[in-house]
Amino acid sequence: MDIAKNHPWAVTAAATAVGAAALAAAVHWHFAPIQLTGIPGPDENRLKTITKAFASGRGGYILIEDVQKYGKIHKIYIGFPMGYSVIRCADAQLMQYVWSHEDEFHRPPNLKVAVGEVVTHALFVMDGPIWKRHRKQLIKAFSVNTYRHAISTWNEKTLEMIKDFNNEQEIDPVDVFGNLGFLALCKALFSFDESTKGLDGKLTKSFKIISKGFIMRLSTPRMFWWAKLKDHQELKEAKDNLARVMKEALAAKESIMETTGKKAGNDIIDLLLAAREFEGESAMTDDEITDEILGLFFAGAETSSNAISFACVRLSENPQIQARAYEEIKTAIGDGEPTYEILSEMKYMTNLVKETLRMHPTVYVLPRITQKDLEFKGMKLPKDSRLALCVEAMHNHPDYYEKPEAFWPERWETESEWLVPGSYLPFGLGAHRCIGERFALLQIRAVLSIILREFEIVPMANPPDVNDTRKYLFTQTMSEHKILLKRRKK
């Protein structure tokens, strides 16, 4: 009897079943839970709880609550029917160890794959000798002159933005400061001014598409990336558009340098191109520079604008803190513009930004995978264990911070007396500490200084909880969170 001929549906069904079983076996092998002994944590599968928490905006809450319930180091099991175990860490001592022994803790492959879809040579994708070569050259690009050039750009773009504001202007801070951050970074990083190129926001739109695709790939299994082919095509076109503009800027600057023998300006591309003369064969290629600039966009535009947004919302809720910040701005800046020197000396504004990043760190969870068997405080961490470094949960733990739920910039006035090493990590630690940390902090202070000098920030009626804002990897303010800017009387 010819089953294939007489019952083709049966063959198809059998083949489908075999394929599904093979896929299930492969997935189970890849995600097979590692036996974790001596580590506390809930026994039940946490997938449903965590999924609901993130869907409702409570992803940050669930981390903080679990750390308080099960301990600063605990395990959870995620997945159905084939899941895996994760070790969550909000312990400052273990955090320090991880950051100071980077060779023992690697980034997970899915992170590199997701980012690699957009950039191949960005600093936060690479490891080993290539990473060291890039970081060495990028460090040189972050000079005082680069900071001064960037601050001048942020001042210009912020003043441009607010000149058309009404005396009472309702804004969505994420949208407004997100656009501002992108336009300012274009000019600060490679002297490109979208407003003078007739692009009418097309470059900004491309960047938003790439950011959305980047986050989607971090939060979705790879097998589902192609489910929305239209989104994938949009991502490719957006990446090509951004890369084309940056390569054109790169070529124009190279032409100026070849013709005049001088660099074109003080942005980061100028300094990387100038470094080629001294780096020789180890100098970055055009493609590597383009990817690094794209990487700086990811690390700079969205994350800094989120910090500014969070600070504005927190200031709207705390008028006394806002008043003290305003007094410092009036004294330090007056009717002038923030400068590198002035911003570096503004102590209260520095503490205000520190407190914002404590409560709302740019990246609130950092994933790592152990490269060998480890033991810490009697707990065994086997090789290939998945770690979730819970930065925000640690920043909100009473063992490290008095009244962690309070927005209290004054706490930082005496930080040398109480701050536990490794307990404050908005930019990481050690060799892999964020290279753009100072760049970002100056940007946040510069923009906030101008906004607060010109406007009082007032909360809207019945605002949503500012803590209900968590996303998969990045911390973002919800789009519906509005604030009111009331122009100050001169």
Short mmCIF file of C-alpha atoms in Angstrom, two decimals:
data_model
loop_
_atom_site.label_atom_id
_atom_site.label_comp_id
_atom_site.label_asym_id
_atom_site.label_seq_id
_atom_site.Cartn_x
_atom_site.Cartn_y
_atom_site.Cartn_z
CA MET A 1 0.00 0.00 0.00
CA ASP A 2 1.46 3.37 -1.06
CA ILE A 3 0.72 5.64 1.89
CA ALA A 4 2.50 8.65 0.36
CA LYS A 5 0.35 8.32 -2.76
CA ASN A 6 -2.99 7.56 -1.16
CA HIS A 7 -2.65 9.66 2.00
CA PRO A 8 -0.33 12.63 1.28
CA TRP A 9 -1.77 14.52 4.26
CA ALA A 10 -0.51 11.77 6.57
CA VAL A 11 3.04 12.15 5.25
CA THR A 12 2.85 15.91 5.67
CA ALA A 13 1.54 15.55 9.22
CA ALA A 14 4.25 13.03 10.10
CA ALA A 15 6.99 15.23 8.67
CA THR A 16 5.62 18.22 10.56
CA ALA A 17 5.55 16.24 13.81
CA VAL A 18 9.12 15.03 13.34
CA GLY A 19 10.29 18.56 12.54
CA ALA A 20 8.52 19.99 15.57
CA ALA A 21 10.01 17.32 17.82
CA ALA A 22 13.49 18.01 16.46
CA LEU A 23 13.04 21.75 16.99
CA ALA A 24 11.75 21.18 20.52
CA ALA A 25 14.71 18.96 21.32
CA ALA A 26 17.16 21.52 19.94
CA VAL A 27 15.55 24.38 21.89
CA HIS A 28 15.44 22.28 25.06
CA TRP A 29 19.12 21.39 24.65
CA HIS A 30 20.01 25.04 24.11
CA PHE A 31 17.97 26.27 27.07
CA ALA A 32 18.36 23.23 29.32
CA PRO A 33 18.19 24.51 32.89
CA ILE A 34 21.48 24.41 34.74
CA GLN A 35 21.33 22.86 38.20
CA LEU A 36 21.75 25.68 40.71
CA THR A 37 22.36 24.64 44.30
CA GLY A 38 22.52 26.82 47.38
CA ILE A 39 20.85 29.77 45.64
CA PRO A 40 17.45 30.89 46.99
CA GLY A 41 14.48 31.73 44.81
CA PRO A 42 10.87 30.86 43.96
CA ASP A 43 10.07 27.30 42.86
CA GLU A 44 7.36 28.17 40.35
CA ASN A 45 7.80 29.08 36.69
CA ARG A 46 7.99 32.90 36.62
CA LEU A 47 7.33 33.40 32.88
CA LYS A 48 3.66 34.36 33.25
CA THR A 49 4.29 36.72 36.17
CA ILE A 50 7.19 38.48 34.48
CA THR A 51 5.42 38.72 31.11
CA LYS A 52 2.36 40.32 32.74
CA ALA A 53 4.60 42.69 34.73
CA PHE A 54 6.43 43.94 31.65
CA ALA A 55 3.23 44.19 29.61
CA SER A 56 1.67 46.39 32.30
CA GLY A 57 4.80 48.52 32.76
CA ARG A 58 5.71 46.92 36.11
CA GLY A 59 8.86 45.11 34.99
CA GLY A 60 11.01 47.26 37.27
CA TYR A 61 8.71 46.68 40.24
CA ILE A 62 8.85 42.90 39.93
CA LEU A 63 12.66 42.95 40.02
CA ILE A 64 12.78 45.19 43.08
CA GLU A 65 10.10 43.17 44.89
CA ASP A 66 11.79 39.83 44.13
CA VAL A 67 15.18 41.09 45.35
CA GLN A 68 13.60 42.24 48.61
CA LYS A 69 11.72 38.94 48.99
CA TYR A 70 14.33 36.36 47.94
CA GLY A 71 17.61 38.19 48.52
CA LYS A 72 20.14 40.25 46.61
CA ILE A 73 21.25 37.07 44.82
CA HIS A 74 18.50 34.65 43.84
CA LYS A 75 17.45 32.39 40.99
CA ILE A 76 14.27 32.24 38.93
CA TYR A 77 13.03 29.75 36.35
CA ILE A 78 11.53 31.15 33.14
CA GLY A 79 9.82 29.38 30.27
CA PHE A 80 7.13 26.93 29.23
CA PRO A 81 7.47 24.12 28.46
CA MET A 82 11.21 24.47 27.87
CA GLY A 83 12.77 27.17 29.98
CA TYR A 84 15.98 28.18 31.67
CA SER A 85 17.24 29.47 34.99
CA VAL A 86 18.52 32.98 35.60
CA ILE A 87 20.58 34.17 38.55
CA ARG A 88 19.61 37.69 39.50
CA CYS A 89 22.24 39.82 41.22
CA ALA A 90 21.71 43.06 43.13
CA ASP A 91 24.73 42.52 45.39
CA ALA A 92 27.35 45.27 45.21
CA GLN A 93 30.25 42.93 46.03
CA LEU A 94 29.37 40.48 43.25
CA MET A 95 28.72 43.37 40.87
CA GLN A 96 32.23 44.63 41.51
CA TYR A 97 33.66 41.18 40.90
CA VAL A 98 31.83 40.82 37.59
CA TRP A 99 32.99 44.21 36.33
CA SER A 100 36.59 43.65 37.40
CA HIS A 101 36.78 40.13 35.88
CA GLU A 102 35.21 40.73 32.47
CA ASP A 103 37.06 37.75 30.97
CA GLU A 104 35.02 35.45 33.24
CA PHE A 105 31.64 36.92 32.19
CA HIS A 106 30.65 37.29 28.53
CA ARG A 107 27.72 39.05 26.93
CA PRO A 108 25.02 36.59 25.80
CA PRO A 109 25.12 35.61 22.11
CA ASN A 110 21.59 36.91 21.44
CA LEU A 111 22.70 40.41 22.46
CA LYS A 112 25.56 40.38 19.97
CA VAL A 113 23.36 38.94 17.24
CA ALA A 114 20.62 41.52 17.84
CA VAL A 115 23.02 44.46 17.79
CA GLY A 116 24.97 42.94 14.92
CA GLU A 117 21.88 43.28 12.73
CA VAL A 118 22.45 47.03 12.90
CA VAL A 119 26.13 47.57 13.74
CA THR A 120 29.03 45.15 13.45
CA HIS A 121 31.95 47.17 14.80
CA ALA A 122 30.39 49.13 17.68
CA LEU A 123 32.33 49.08 20.94
CA PHE A 124 29.54 47.43 22.95
CA VAL A 125 29.35 44.49 20.51
CA MET A 126 33.01 43.51 20.51
CA ASP A 127 35.43 41.77 22.87
CA GLY A 128 39.16 41.06 22.92
CA PRO A 129 41.91 42.83 20.92
CA ILE A 130 39.50 44.56 18.50
CA TRP A 131 37.57 46.03 21.42
CA LYS A 132 40.82 47.28 22.99
CA ARG A 133 41.93 48.89 19.71
CA HIS A 134 38.62 50.70 19.25
CA ARG A 135 38.36 51.84 22.85
CA LYS A 136 41.90 53.24 22.81
CA GLN A 137 41.08 55.42 19.79
CA LEU A 138 37.63 56.46 21.02
CA ILE A 139 38.99 57.57 24.39
CA LYS A 140 41.23 60.05 22.57
CA ALA A 141 38.19 61.38 20.71
CA PHE A 142 36.45 62.36 23.97
CA SER A 143 38.58 65.42 24.70
CA VAL A 144 37.73 68.67 26.49
CA ASN A 145 37.42 70.38 23.09
CA THR A 146 34.92 67.71 22.04
CA TYR A 147 32.89 68.41 25.19
CA ARG A 148 32.97 72.17 24.57
CA HIS A 149 31.84 71.68 20.97
CA ALA A 150 29.05 69.36 22.10
CA ILE A 151 27.83 71.70 24.87
CA SER A 152 27.68 74.59 22.40
CA THR A 153 25.58 72.39 20.10
CA TRP A 154 23.18 71.30 22.87
CA ASN A 155 22.75 74.94 23.93
CA GLU A 156 22.00 75.98 20.36
CA LYS A 157 19.48 73.20 19.69
CA THR A 158 17.74 73.59 23.07
CA LEU A 159 17.29 77.35 22.61
CA GLU A 160 16.09 76.73 19.05
CA MET A 161 13.51 74.25 20.33
CA ILE A 162 12.03 76.40 23.12
CA LYS A 163 11.84 79.70 21.22
CA ASP A 164 8.54 78.59 19.67
CA PHE A 165 7.07 77.26 22.92
CA ASN A 166 4.00 79.00 24.30
CA ASN A 167 4.05 80.62 27.74
CA GLU A 168 2.36 77.43 28.90
CA GLN A 169 3.51 74.46 26.84
CA GLU A 170 2.31 70.91 27.36
CA ILE A 171 4.89 68.38 26.16
CA ASP A 172 5.57 64.68 25.98
CA PRO A 173 9.14 64.74 27.37
CA VAL A 174 10.24 61.50 25.72
CA ASP A 175 9.18 62.69 22.28
CA VAL A 176 10.45 66.27 22.65
CA PHE A 177 13.80 65.46 24.27
CA GLY A 178 14.26 62.40 22.04
CA ASN A 179 14.10 64.57 18.92
CA LEU A 180 16.33 67.19 20.56
CA GLY A 181 18.91 64.57 21.53
CA PHE A 182 19.10 63.16 18.03
CA LEU A 183 19.49 66.53 16.29
CA ALA A 184 22.10 67.69 18.81
CA LEU A 185 24.07 64.45 18.56
CA CYS A 186 24.13 64.64 14.76
CA LYS A 187 25.95 67.95 15.02
CA ALA A 188 28.05 67.08 18.05
CA LEU A 189 29.30 63.75 16.67
CA PHE A 190 29.84 64.57 13.00
CA SER A 191 28.77 68.20 12.42
CA PHE A 192 25.66 67.21 10.48
CA ASP A 193 22.70 69.59 10.81
CA GLU A 194 19.53 67.92 9.58
CA SER A 195 17.66 71.23 9.53
CA THR A 196 20.01 72.64 6.86
CA LYS A 197 20.03 69.58 4.61
CA GLY A 198 16.40 69.57 3.54
CA LEU A 199 15.75 66.13 5.00
CA ASP A 200 12.64 67.29 6.90
CA GLY A 201 13.03 64.80 9.72
CA LYS A 202 13.79 61.75 7.56
CA LEU A 203 17.02 61.07 9.42
CA THR A 204 15.26 61.32 12.78
CA LYS A 205 12.61 58.89 11.54
CA SER A 206 15.32 56.45 10.41
CA PHE A 207 16.95 56.54 13.81
CA LYS A 208 13.63 55.86 15.57
CA ILE A 209 12.97 52.87 13.30
CA ILE A 210 16.43 51.48 14.09
CA SER A 211 15.93 51.99 17.84
CA LYS A 212 12.57 50.21 17.70
CA GLY A 213 14.07 47.31 15.73
CA PHE A 214 17.02 47.10 18.08
CA ILE A 215 14.80 46.79 21.16
CA MET A 216 12.49 44.30 19.40
CA ARG A 217 15.43 42.03 18.61
CA LEU A 218 16.58 42.15 22.21
CA SER A 219 13.15 41.18 23.53
CA THR A 220 12.03 38.64 20.89
CA PRO A 221 13.40 35.17 20.06
CA ARG A 222 15.36 35.26 16.83
CA MET A 223 13.03 32.81 15.08
CA PHE A 224 10.29 35.49 15.21
CA TRP A 225 12.35 38.41 13.85
CA TRP A 226 11.17 37.73 10.33
CA ALA A 227 7.51 37.45 11.29
CA LYS A 228 6.98 41.06 10.22
CA LEU A 229 8.81 41.33 6.92
CA LYS A 230 7.68 44.94 6.45
CA ASP A 231 9.35 45.96 9.74
CA HIS A 232 12.52 44.12 8.72
CA GLN A 233 12.61 45.95 5.38
CA GLU A 234 12.01 49.29 7.12
CA LEU A 235 14.91 48.55 9.47
CA LYS A 236 17.25 47.78 6.57
CA GLU A 237 16.25 50.95 4.71
CA ALA A 238 16.63 53.07 7.85
CA LYS A 239 20.09 51.64 8.57
CA ASP A 240 21.18 52.21 4.96
CA ASN A 241 19.89 55.78 5.12
CA LEU A 242 21.80 56.60 8.30
CA ALA A 243 24.97 54.88 7.08
CA ARG A 244 24.82 56.75 3.76
CA VAL A 245 24.57 60.17 5.43
CA MET A 246 27.43 59.38 7.81
CA LYS A 247 29.66 58.07 5.04
CA GLU A 248 28.99 61.22 3.02
CA ALA A 249 29.99 63.32 6.05
CA LEU A 250 33.08 61.15 6.51
CA ALA A 251 34.10 61.55 2.86
CA ALA A 252 33.62 65.34 3.01
CA LYS A 253 35.82 65.60 6.10
CA GLU A 254 38.51 63.37 4.57
CA SER A 255 38.52 65.62 1.51
CA ILE A 256 39.03 68.73 3.68
CA MET A 257 41.88 67.08 5.55
CA GLU A 258 43.59 65.97 2.32
CA THR A 259 43.22 69.44 0.79
CA THR A 260 44.17 71.59 3.78
CA GLY A 261 46.11 69.17 5.95
CA LYS A 262 43.90 70.17 8.87
CA LYS A 263 40.95 68.52 10.58
CA ALA A 264 37.54 69.96 9.72
CA GLY A 265 36.39 70.69 13.29
CA ASN A 266 36.12 69.37 16.85
CA ASP A 267 33.54 66.62 16.50
CA ILE A 268 34.34 62.96 17.14
CA ILE A 269 34.73 62.00 13.49
CA ASP A 270 37.38 64.72 13.07
CA LEU A 271 39.37 63.36 15.98
CA LEU A 272 39.11 59.74 14.80
CA LEU A 273 40.25 60.72 11.31
CA ALA A 274 43.13 62.76 12.72
CA ALA A 275 44.18 59.77 14.82
CA ARG A 276 44.83 57.75 11.66
CA GLU A 277 48.09 59.60 11.19
CA PHE A 278 49.39 58.19 14.48
CA GLU A 279 47.62 54.81 14.60
CA GLY A 280 48.92 53.55 11.25
CA GLU A 281 47.59 50.11 10.30
CA SER A 282 45.60 49.83 13.54
CA ALA A 283 43.52 52.95 12.69
CA MET A 284 39.80 52.41 12.25
CA THR A 285 38.44 51.99 8.73
CA ASP A 286 35.59 54.11 7.35
CA ASP A 287 33.13 51.27 8.05
CA GLU A 288 34.38 50.93 11.64
CA ILE A 289 34.07 54.68 12.27
CA THR A 290 30.55 54.68 10.79
CA ASP A 291 29.50 51.80 13.06
CA GLU A 292 31.02 53.45 16.13
CA ILE A 293 29.10 56.67 15.44
CA LEU A 294 25.91 54.61 15.06
CA GLY A 295 26.77 52.92 18.36
CA LEU A 296 27.18 56.30 20.04
CA PHE A 297 23.73 57.25 18.79
CA PHE A 298 22.25 54.18 20.49
CA ALA A 299 24.18 54.87 23.69
CA GLY A 300 23.59 58.62 23.61
CA ALA A 301 20.42 59.89 21.99
CA GLU A 302 17.76 57.66 23.57
CA THR A 303 19.44 57.12 26.92
CA SER A 304 20.28 60.78 27.65
CA SER A 305 16.86 61.97 26.51
CA ASN A 306 15.25 59.40 28.84
CA ALA A 307 17.32 60.70 31.76
CA ILE A 308 16.29 64.30 30.98
CA SER A 309 12.64 63.19 30.77
CA PHE A 310 12.79 61.38 34.11
CA ALA A 311 14.48 64.38 35.73
CA CYS A 312 11.76 66.73 34.44
CA VAL A 313 8.98 64.50 35.77
CA ARG A 314 10.69 64.13 39.15
CA LEU A 315 11.22 67.91 39.35
CA SER A 316 7.55 68.52 38.55
CA GLU A 317 6.70 66.33 41.57
CA ASN A 318 9.22 68.07 43.86
CA PRO A 319 8.91 71.88 43.64
CA GLN A 320 11.37 72.50 46.50
CA ILE A 321 14.11 70.56 44.70
CA GLN A 322 13.25 72.38 41.47
CA ALA A 323 13.51 75.75 43.26
CA ARG A 324 16.96 74.95 44.63
CA ALA A 325 18.18 73.82 41.20
CA TYR A 326 16.80 77.03 39.66
CA GLU A 327 18.66 79.19 42.19
CA GLU A 328 21.96 77.46 41.36
CA ILE A 329 21.32 77.95 37.62
CA LYS A 330 20.54 81.66 38.08
CA THR A 331 23.72 82.16 40.08
CA ALA A 332 26.01 80.10 37.84
CA ILE A 333 24.65 80.91 34.38
CA GLY A 334 22.45 83.99 34.65
CA ASP A 335 21.35 85.10 31.18
CA GLY A 336 24.33 83.43 29.51
CA GLU A 337 24.78 79.86 28.28
CA PRO A 338 26.15 76.80 30.10
CA THR A 339 29.83 76.13 29.43
CA TYR A 340 32.04 73.15 30.15
CA GLU A 341 33.63 74.94 33.11
CA ILE A 342 30.31 76.12 34.59
CA LEU A 343 28.58 72.75 34.24
CA SER A 344 31.56 71.01 35.86
CA GLU A 345 31.20 73.23 38.95
CA MET A 346 27.40 73.01 39.40
CA LYS A 347 27.25 70.75 42.46
CA TYR A 348 23.50 70.62 43.04
CA MET A 349 22.73 69.97 39.38
CA THR A 350 25.36 67.21 39.44
CA ASN A 351 23.67 65.61 42.45
CA LEU A 352 20.23 66.01 40.86
CA VAL A 353 21.37 64.08 37.78
CA LYS A 354 23.06 61.44 39.97
CA GLU A 355 19.81 60.91 41.85
CA THR A 356 17.82 60.67 38.62
CA LEU A 357 20.16 57.97 37.31
CA ARG A 358 19.99 56.15 40.64
CA MET A 359 16.22 55.88 40.48
CA HIS A 360 16.05 55.44 36.69
CA PRO A 361 19.35 54.01 35.42
CA THR A 362 19.73 54.02 31.67
CA VAL A 363 20.03 50.23 31.54
CA TYR A 364 18.42 48.62 34.54
CA VAL A 365 19.43 45.00 33.81
CA LEU A 366 22.69 43.84 32.26
CA PRO A 367 22.89 40.21 31.06
CA ARG A 368 26.07 38.15 31.39
CA ILE A 369 27.04 34.45 31.07
CA THR A 370 29.65 32.84 33.33
CA GLN A 371 32.66 31.36 31.53
CA LYS A 372 33.72 29.07 34.37
CA ASP A 373 32.48 27.58 37.64
CA LEU A 374 32.37 30.17 40.43
CA GLU A 375 31.50 30.24 44.10
CA PHE A 376 30.31 33.35 45.92
CA LYS A 377 29.15 33.55 49.56
CA GLY A 378 28.59 29.78 49.61
CA MET A 379 26.53 29.80 46.40
CA LYS A 380 27.73 27.87 43.37
CA LEU A 381 27.49 29.56 39.96
CA PRO A 382 28.21 26.87 37.34
CA LYS A 383 29.82 27.61 33.99
CA ASP A 384 27.29 28.94 31.42
CA SER A 385 24.99 30.31 34.13
CA ARG A 386 22.85 33.22 32.98
CA LEU A 387 23.28 36.30 35.17
CA ALA A 388 20.96 39.29 35.29
CA LEU A 389 22.82 42.18 36.90
CA CYS A 390 19.91 44.11 38.41
CA VAL A 391 21.28 47.65 38.57
CA GLU A 392 17.97 49.37 39.33
CA ALA A 393 17.03 46.87 42.06
CA MET A 394 20.40 47.50 43.72
CA HIS A 395 19.95 51.28 43.37
CA ASN A 396 16.64 50.92 45.22
CA HIS A 397 17.79 48.59 48.00
CA PRO A 398 17.65 49.89 51.59
CA ASP A 399 20.95 48.15 52.42
CA TYR A 400 22.67 50.66 50.12
CA TYR A 401 20.40 53.73 50.12
CA GLU A 402 18.45 55.40 52.92
CA LYS A 403 14.83 55.97 51.85
CA PRO A 404 15.50 54.55 48.38
CA GLU A 405 11.96 55.39 47.20
CA ALA A 406 12.56 59.13 47.79
CA PHE A 407 13.92 61.49 45.12
CA TRP A 408 16.56 63.14 47.29
CA PRO A 409 19.54 64.79 45.51
CA GLU A 410 20.90 66.02 48.85
CA ARG A 411 21.92 62.46 49.77
CA TRP A 412 24.91 62.81 47.40
CA GLU A 413 26.39 65.72 49.38
CA THR A 414 27.80 63.17 51.85
CA GLU A 415 28.30 60.17 49.56
CA SER A 416 31.87 59.56 50.77
CA GLU A 417 30.40 58.63 54.17
CA TRP A 418 27.89 55.98 53.05
CA LEU A 419 28.26 54.92 49.39
CA VAL A 420 29.18 51.23 49.20
CA PRO A 421 31.68 50.47 46.40
CA GLY A 422 29.92 48.84 43.47
CA SER A 423 26.43 49.94 44.56
CA TYR A 424 26.03 52.79 42.02
CA LEU A 425 26.38 51.65 38.43
CA PRO A 426 24.42 53.77 35.93
CA PHE A 427 27.40 53.56 33.55
CA GLY A 428 28.99 50.28 34.64
CA LEU A 429 32.43 49.79 36.20
CA GLY A 430 35.96 48.86 35.27
CA ALA A 431 37.41 48.58 31.79
CA HIS A 432 33.95 48.31 30.21
CA ARG A 433 32.59 51.42 31.92
CA CYS A 434 30.58 53.48 29.43
CA ILE A 435 33.04 55.52 27.36
CA GLY A 436 30.50 58.29 26.84
CA GLU A 437 29.69 58.78 30.54
CA ARG A 438 31.01 62.33 30.87
CA PHE A 439 29.62 63.22 27.45
CA ALA A 440 26.14 62.11 28.56
CA LEU A 441 26.28 63.78 31.99
CA LEU A 442 27.29 67.13 30.49
CA GLN A 443 24.50 66.86 27.92
CA ILE A 444 21.86 66.17 30.59
CA ARG A 445 23.06 69.05 32.76
CA ALA A 446 23.26 71.50 29.85
CA VAL A 447 19.73 70.81 28.59
CA LEU A 448 18.18 70.79 32.07
CA SER A 449 19.93 74.07 32.96
CA ILE A 450 18.37 75.91 30.01
CA ILE A 451 14.93 74.32 30.48
CA LEU A 452 14.84 75.16 34.21
CA ARG A 453 16.13 78.70 33.68
CA GLU A 454 13.36 79.45 31.18
CA PHE A 455 10.48 77.37 32.55
CA GLU A 456 8.88 76.09 35.70
CA ILE A 457 7.99 72.39 35.32
CA VAL A 458 4.47 71.60 36.50
CA PRO A 459 2.82 68.16 36.69
CA MET A 460 -0.35 67.44 34.74
CA ALA A 461 -3.57 66.48 36.53
CA ASN A 462 -3.70 62.79 37.50
CA PRO A 463 -0.31 61.85 36.03
CA PRO A 464 0.62 58.18 35.64
CA ASP A 465 3.14 56.68 38.05
CA VAL A 466 6.60 57.59 36.77
CA ASN A 467 7.81 54.14 37.88
CA ASP A 468 5.45 52.34 35.47
CA THR A 469 7.88 52.72 32.59
CA ARG A 470 9.96 49.57 32.24
CA LYS A 471 10.85 48.01 28.92
CA TYR A 472 12.84 44.87 28.13
CA LEU A 473 16.38 46.16 28.52
CA PHE A 474 16.14 49.95 28.52
CA THR A 475 14.31 52.21 30.93
CA GLN A 476 11.95 54.59 29.11
CA THR A 477 9.28 57.06 30.09
CA MET A 478 5.81 56.12 28.88
CA SER A 479 4.75 58.15 25.84
CA GLU A 480 1.52 59.30 27.50
CA HIS A 481 3.38 60.91 30.40
CA LYS A 482 2.98 64.68 29.87
CA ILE A 483 4.35 67.68 31.75
CA LEU A 484 3.54 71.39 31.59
CA LEU A 485 6.25 74.02 31.06
CA LYS A 486 5.32 77.50 32.37
CA ARG A 487 7.58 80.26 31.13
CA ARG A 488 9.21 82.17 33.98
CA LYS A 489 8.68 85.91 34.23
CA LYS A 490 11.85 87.90 33.64
#
